[in-house]
PDB file of C-alpha atoms and ligand atoms in Angstrom:
ATOM      1  CA  MET A   1      26.725 -51.090  26.309  1.00 59.00           C
ATOM      2  CA  SER A   2      29.378 -49.721  28.652  1.00 76.00           C
ATOM      3  CA  ILE A   3      31.495 -51.584  31.192  1.00 82.00           C
ATOM      4  CA  ARG A   4      30.764 -48.653  33.519  1.00 92.00           C
ATOM      5  CA  GLU A   5      27.028 -48.412  32.855  1.00 98.00           C
ATOM      6  CA  LYS A   6      24.948 -47.148  35.785  1.00 98.00           C
ATOM      7  CA  THR A   7      21.505 -48.154  36.924  1.00 98.00           C
ATOM      8  CA  PHE A   8      19.189 -47.013  39.710  1.00 98.00           C
ATOM      9  CA  SER A   9      18.001 -49.463  42.375  1.00 99.00           C
ATOM     10  CA  LEU A  10      15.451 -48.969  45.119  1.00 98.00           C
ATOM     11  CA  ILE A  11      15.077 -51.431  47.980  1.00 99.00           C
ATOM     12  CA  LYS A  12      11.373 -51.023  48.708  1.00 98.00           C
ATOM     13  CA  PRO A  13       9.662 -50.612  52.123  1.00 98.00           C
ATOM     14  CA  ASP A  14       8.672 -54.297  52.436  1.00 98.00           C
ATOM     15  CA  ALA A  15      12.280 -55.468  52.128  1.00 98.00           C
ATOM     16  CA  VAL A  16      13.738 -52.693  54.300  1.00 98.00           C
ATOM     17  CA  SER A  17      11.226 -53.402  57.110  1.00 98.00           C
ATOM     18  CA  LYS A  18      12.102 -57.115  56.970  1.00 98.00           C
ATOM     19  CA  GLN A  19      15.810 -56.193  57.357  1.00 98.00           C
ATOM     20  CA  LEU A  20      16.687 -57.715  53.995  1.00 98.00           C
ATOM     21  CA  SER A  21      18.882 -54.887  52.721  1.00 98.00           C
ATOM     22  CA  GLY A  22      22.113 -56.605  53.723  1.00 98.00           C
ATOM     23  CA  ALA A  23      21.125 -59.832  51.986  1.00 98.00           C
ATOM     24  CA  ILE A  24      20.054 -57.905  48.877  1.00 98.00           C
ATOM     25  CA  ASN A  25      23.303 -55.906  48.819  1.00 98.00           C
ATOM     26  CA  ASN A  26      25.277 -59.126  49.125  1.00 98.00           C
ATOM     27  CA  ARG A  27      23.425 -60.535  46.110  1.00 98.00           C
ATOM     28  CA  ILE A  28      24.035 -57.311  44.145  1.00 98.00           C
ATOM     29  CA  GLU A  29      27.756 -57.336  44.874  1.00 98.00           C
ATOM     30  CA  THR A  30      28.293 -61.024  44.177  1.00 98.00           C
ATOM     31  CA  HIS A  31      26.398 -60.553  40.893  1.00 97.00           C
ATOM     32  CA  GLY A  32      29.157 -58.263  39.613  1.00 97.00           C
ATOM     33  CA  LEU A  33      27.532 -54.912  40.336  1.00 98.00           C
ATOM     34  CA  GLN A  34      29.224 -52.225  42.403  1.00 98.00           C
ATOM     35  CA  ILE A  35      27.210 -50.013  44.780  1.00 98.00           C
ATOM     36  CA  ILE A  36      28.564 -46.508  44.110  1.00 98.00           C
ATOM     37  CA  ALA A  37      25.892 -44.528  46.015  1.00 98.00           C
ATOM     38  CA  GLN A  38      23.376 -45.450  48.678  1.00 98.00           C
ATOM     39  CA  LYS A  39      21.005 -43.679  51.073  1.00 98.00           C
ATOM     40  CA  MET A  40      18.008 -44.511  53.244  1.00 98.00           C
ATOM     41  CA  LEU A  41      15.053 -42.131  53.082  1.00 98.00           C
ATOM     42  CA  TRP A  42      11.295 -42.063  53.642  1.00 98.00           C
ATOM     43  CA  LEU A  43       9.469 -40.801  50.562  1.00 98.00           C
ATOM     44  CA  ASP A  44       6.391 -38.582  50.732  1.00 98.00           C
ATOM     45  CA  GLN A  45       3.496 -38.740  48.254  1.00 98.00           C
ATOM     46  CA  TYR A  46       4.955 -35.960  46.119  1.00 98.00           C
ATOM     47  CA  CYS A  47       8.228 -37.843  45.602  1.00 98.00           C
ATOM     48  CA  ALA A  48       6.538 -41.207  45.084  1.00 98.00           C
ATOM     49  CA  ARG A  49       4.218 -39.755  42.443  1.00 98.00           C
ATOM     50  CA  MET A  50       7.127 -38.081  40.671  1.00 98.00           C
ATOM     51  CA  PHE A  51       9.224 -41.251  40.762  1.00 98.00           C
ATOM     52  CA  TYR A  52       6.399 -43.408  39.375  1.00 98.00           C
ATOM     53  CA  ALA A  53       4.904 -40.702  37.102  1.00 97.00           C
ATOM     54  CA  VAL A  54       5.166 -43.038  34.104  1.00 96.00           C
ATOM     55  CA  HIS A  55       2.402 -45.129  35.747  1.00 98.00           C
ATOM     56  CA  LYS A  56       0.112 -42.224  36.708  1.00 98.00           C
ATOM     57  CA  ASP A  57      -2.793 -43.391  34.526  1.00 98.00           C
ATOM     58  CA  ARG A  58      -2.614 -47.048  35.602  1.00 98.00           C
ATOM     59  CA  PRO A  59      -5.287 -48.347  38.017  1.00 98.00           C
ATOM     60  CA  PHE A  60      -2.690 -49.422  40.583  1.00 97.00           C
ATOM     61  CA  PHE A  61      -0.972 -46.001  40.780  1.00 98.00           C
ATOM     62  CA  GLY A  62      -2.559 -44.912  44.089  1.00 98.00           C
ATOM     63  CA  GLU A  63      -1.859 -48.199  45.816  1.00 98.00           C
ATOM     64  CA  LEU A  64       1.690 -48.225  44.448  1.00 98.00           C
ATOM     65  CA  CYS A  65       2.449 -44.723  45.764  1.00 98.00           C
ATOM     66  CA  ASP A  66       0.883 -45.494  49.165  1.00 98.00           C
ATOM     67  CA  PHE A  67       3.073 -48.588  49.419  1.00 98.00           C
ATOM     68  CA  LEU A  68       6.219 -46.697  48.428  1.00 98.00           C
ATOM     69  CA  CYS A  69       5.520 -44.145  51.199  1.00 98.00           C
ATOM     70  CA  SER A  70       4.735 -46.767  53.836  1.00 98.00           C
ATOM     71  CA  GLY A  71       8.247 -46.869  55.313  1.00 98.00           C
ATOM     72  CA  PRO A  72      11.904 -46.153  54.611  1.00 98.00           C
ATOM     73  CA  VAL A  73      13.473 -47.170  51.299  1.00 99.00           C
ATOM     74  CA  ILE A  74      17.109 -47.493  50.256  1.00 99.00           C
ATOM     75  CA  ALA A  75      18.065 -45.733  47.043  1.00 99.00           C
ATOM     76  CA  GLN A  76      21.182 -46.923  45.261  1.00 98.00           C
ATOM     77  CA  VAL A  77      23.299 -46.373  42.192  1.00 98.00           C
ATOM     78  CA  LEU A  78      24.803 -49.570  40.793  1.00 98.00           C
ATOM     79  CA  ARG A  79      27.600 -49.702  38.241  1.00 98.00           C
ATOM     80  CA  GLY A  80      28.964 -52.467  36.088  1.00 98.00           C
ATOM     81  CA  GLU A  81      29.030 -54.001  32.661  1.00 97.00           C
ATOM     82  CA  ASN A  82      25.536 -53.898  31.149  1.00 97.00           C
ATOM     83  CA  ALA A  83      24.281 -52.796  34.587  1.00 98.00           C
ATOM     84  CA  VAL A  84      20.679 -52.014  33.576  1.00 98.00           C
ATOM     85  CA  GLN A  85      19.978 -55.440  32.081  1.00 98.00           C
ATOM     86  CA  LYS A  86      22.174 -57.251  34.589  1.00 98.00           C
ATOM     87  CA  TYR A  87      20.173 -55.828  37.494  1.00 98.00           C
ATOM     88  CA  ARG A  88      16.823 -56.467  35.774  1.00 98.00           C
ATOM     89  CA  ASN A  89      17.919 -60.101  35.384  1.00 98.00           C
ATOM     90  CA  LEU A  90      18.885 -60.323  39.062  1.00 98.00           C
ATOM     91  CA  MET A  91      15.615 -58.647  40.161  1.00 98.00           C
ATOM     92  CA  GLY A  92      13.266 -60.919  38.304  1.00 98.00           C
ATOM     93  CA  ALA A  93      10.142 -60.279  36.271  1.00 98.00           C
ATOM     94  CA  THR A  94       7.277 -57.930  37.100  1.00 98.00           C
ATOM     95  CA  LYS A  95       4.639 -60.689  37.390  1.00 98.00           C
ATOM     96  CA  PRO A  96       5.100 -62.997  40.412  1.00 98.00           C
ATOM     97  CA  GLU A  97       4.146 -66.057  38.348  1.00 98.00           C
ATOM     98  CA  GLU A  98       7.194 -65.307  36.186  1.00 98.00           C
ATOM     99  CA  TRP A  99       9.671 -64.879  39.051  1.00 98.00           C
ATOM    100  CA  ALA A 100      12.528 -67.245  38.287  1.00 98.00           C
ATOM    101  CA  ASP A 101      14.451 -69.129  40.961  1.00 98.00           C
ATOM    102  CA  GLY A 102      17.466 -67.205  42.162  1.00 97.00           C
ATOM    103  CA  THR A 103      15.989 -63.763  41.497  1.00 98.00           C
ATOM    104  CA  LEU A 104      15.630 -61.162  44.254  1.00 98.00           C
ATOM    105  CA  ARG A 105      11.877 -60.947  43.813  1.00 98.00           C
ATOM    106  CA  LYS A 106      11.461 -64.725  44.040  1.00 98.00           C
ATOM    107  CA  GLU A 107      13.598 -64.866  47.162  1.00 98.00           C
ATOM    108  CA  PHE A 108      12.490 -61.694  48.932  1.00 98.00           C
ATOM    109  CA  GLY A 109       9.244 -60.472  47.293  1.00 98.00           C
ATOM    110  CA  GLU A 110       5.702 -61.166  48.491  1.00 98.00           C
ATOM    111  CA  ASP A 111       3.394 -60.250  45.629  1.00 98.00           C
ATOM    112  CA  LEU A 112       2.952 -58.006  42.580  1.00 98.00           C
ATOM    113  CA  CYS A 113       3.090 -54.831  44.690  1.00 97.00           C
ATOM    114  CA  LYS A 114       5.426 -55.832  47.561  1.00 98.00           C
ATOM    115  CA  ASN A 115       8.216 -57.050  45.326  1.00 98.00           C
ATOM    116  CA  ALA A 116      11.286 -55.950  47.316  1.00 98.00           C
ATOM    117  CA  VAL A 117      13.196 -54.054  44.627  1.00 99.00           C
ATOM    118  CA  HIS A 118      12.975 -51.591  41.747  1.00 98.00           C
ATOM    119  CA  GLY A 119      15.502 -51.359  38.921  1.00 98.00           C
ATOM    120  CA  SER A 120      15.622 -48.982  35.964  1.00 98.00           C
ATOM    121  CA  ASP A 121      14.382 -50.354  32.653  1.00 98.00           C
ATOM    122  CA  SER A 122      16.759 -48.356  30.407  1.00 98.00           C
ATOM    123  CA  SER A 123      19.956 -46.349  30.632  1.00 97.00           C
ATOM    124  CA  GLU A 124      17.977 -43.143  29.931  1.00 97.00           C
ATOM    125  CA  ASN A 125      15.542 -43.829  32.769  1.00 98.00           C
ATOM    126  CA  ALA A 126      18.447 -44.777  35.030  1.00 98.00           C
ATOM    127  CA  ALA A 127      19.976 -41.317  34.497  1.00 98.00           C
ATOM    128  CA  LEU A 128      16.616 -39.667  35.263  1.00 98.00           C
ATOM    129  CA  GLU A 129      15.982 -41.727  38.388  1.00 98.00           C
ATOM    130  CA  ILE A 130      19.538 -41.239  39.692  1.00 98.00           C
ATOM    131  CA  SER A 131      19.136 -37.476  39.278  1.00 98.00           C
ATOM    132  CA  LEU A 132      15.966 -37.508  41.405  1.00 98.00           C
ATOM    133  CA  PHE A 133      17.720 -39.104  44.366  1.00 98.00           C
ATOM    134  CA  PHE A 134      21.394 -38.130  44.181  1.00 98.00           C
ATOM    135  CA  SER A 135      23.528 -35.077  43.499  1.00 98.00           C
ATOM    136  CA  GLY A 136      26.718 -35.506  41.489  1.00 96.00           C
ATOM    137  CA  PHE A 137      28.923 -35.353  44.600  1.00 97.00           C
ATOM    138  CA  GLU A 138      27.001 -38.273  46.144  1.00 98.00           C
ATOM    139  CA  VAL A 139      27.745 -40.734  43.314  1.00 98.00           C
ATOM    140  CA  PHE A 140      31.255 -42.196  43.455  1.00 97.00           C
ATOM    141  CA  ASP A 141      31.637 -42.775  39.734  1.00 94.00           C
ATOM    142  CA  CYS A 142      35.414 -42.483  39.677  1.00 92.00           C
TER     143      CYS A 142
HETATM  144  N1  UDP B   1       2.674 -52.927  40.032  1.00 64.27           N
HETATM  145  C1  UDP B   1       1.476 -53.207  40.632  1.00 64.27           C
HETATM  146  N2  UDP B   1       0.453 -53.746  39.858  1.00 64.27           N
HETATM  147  C2  UDP B   1       0.619 -54.022  38.539  1.00 64.27           C
HETATM  148  C3  UDP B   1       1.852 -53.734  37.928  1.00 64.27           C
HETATM  149  C4  UDP B   1       2.862 -53.181  38.699  1.00 64.27           C
HETATM  150  O1  UDP B   1       1.308 -52.974  41.832  1.00 64.27           O
HETATM  151  O2  UDP B   1      -0.333 -54.522  37.915  1.00 64.27           O
HETATM  152  C5  UDP B   1       3.739 -52.305  40.831  1.00 64.27           C
HETATM  153  C6  UDP B   1       4.917 -53.226  41.149  1.00 64.27           C
HETATM  154  O3  UDP B   1       5.368 -52.927  42.476  1.00 64.27           O
HETATM  155  C7  UDP B   1       5.959 -52.809  40.149  1.00 64.27           C
HETATM  156  C8  UDP B   1       5.665 -51.308  39.997  1.00 64.27           C
HETATM  157  O4  UDP B   1       4.257 -51.211  40.094  1.00 64.27           O
HETATM  158  O5  UDP B   1       7.262 -53.054  40.620  1.00 64.27           O
HETATM  159  C9  UDP B   1       6.118 -50.699  38.699  1.00 64.27           C
HETATM  160  O6  UDP B   1       5.596 -51.440  37.611  1.00 64.27           O
HETATM  161  P1  UDP B   1       6.492 -51.804  36.353  1.00 64.27           P
HETATM  162  O7  UDP B   1       5.571 -52.260  35.279  1.00 64.27           O
HETATM  163  O8  UDP B   1       7.419 -50.680  36.053  1.00 64.27           O
HETATM  164  O9  UDP B   1       7.301 -53.099  36.877  1.00 64.27           O
HETATM  165  P2  UDP B   1       8.857 -53.278  37.262  1.00 64.27           P
HETATM  166  O10 UDP B   1       9.663 -52.414  36.320  1.00 64.27           O
HETATM  167  O11 UDP B   1       9.013 -52.866  38.704  1.00 64.27           O
HETATM  168  O12 UDP B   1       9.114 -54.741  37.057  1.00 64.27           O
HETATM  169 MG1   MG B   2       9.463 -50.382  35.907  1.00 64.27          MG
END
């Protein structure tokens, strides 16, 4: 575990369209994570399928990719001590019935699909996901 560990965050189309990005960023920053890269973009099917390729054989894959392409998203790199786990804790669980009070998904999510935010599940996947969205010059890891 590094004090400068990085993780990848995506504010999903449901949260962006409800103008919740400022509130989410405030929660990220007060939780001890630093936003060291950020951009808004609208993903196409190709990018959504590549991003969620790990789920390509799951029954919800098509619906998930359609949702991800339904409007702009905000891609971010977060840095801090134990950033991957720290952000997963702030996000909340995958299943809505397990969303704990105080988590981003509990506060801002709607359901299993429209759950406001994505966060990497390991440092290795964080590096992969960051490399899909950002070039080295765009990440202020200094
Ligand atoms: N998802 C879904 N149906 C499911 C499981 C997941 O629509 O039965 C969506 C949900 O938006 C979730 C994403 O697929 O955030 C990726 O699933 P994963 O298991 O990686 O959950 P996460 O890491 O986002 O908690
Ligand atoms: Mg996941």
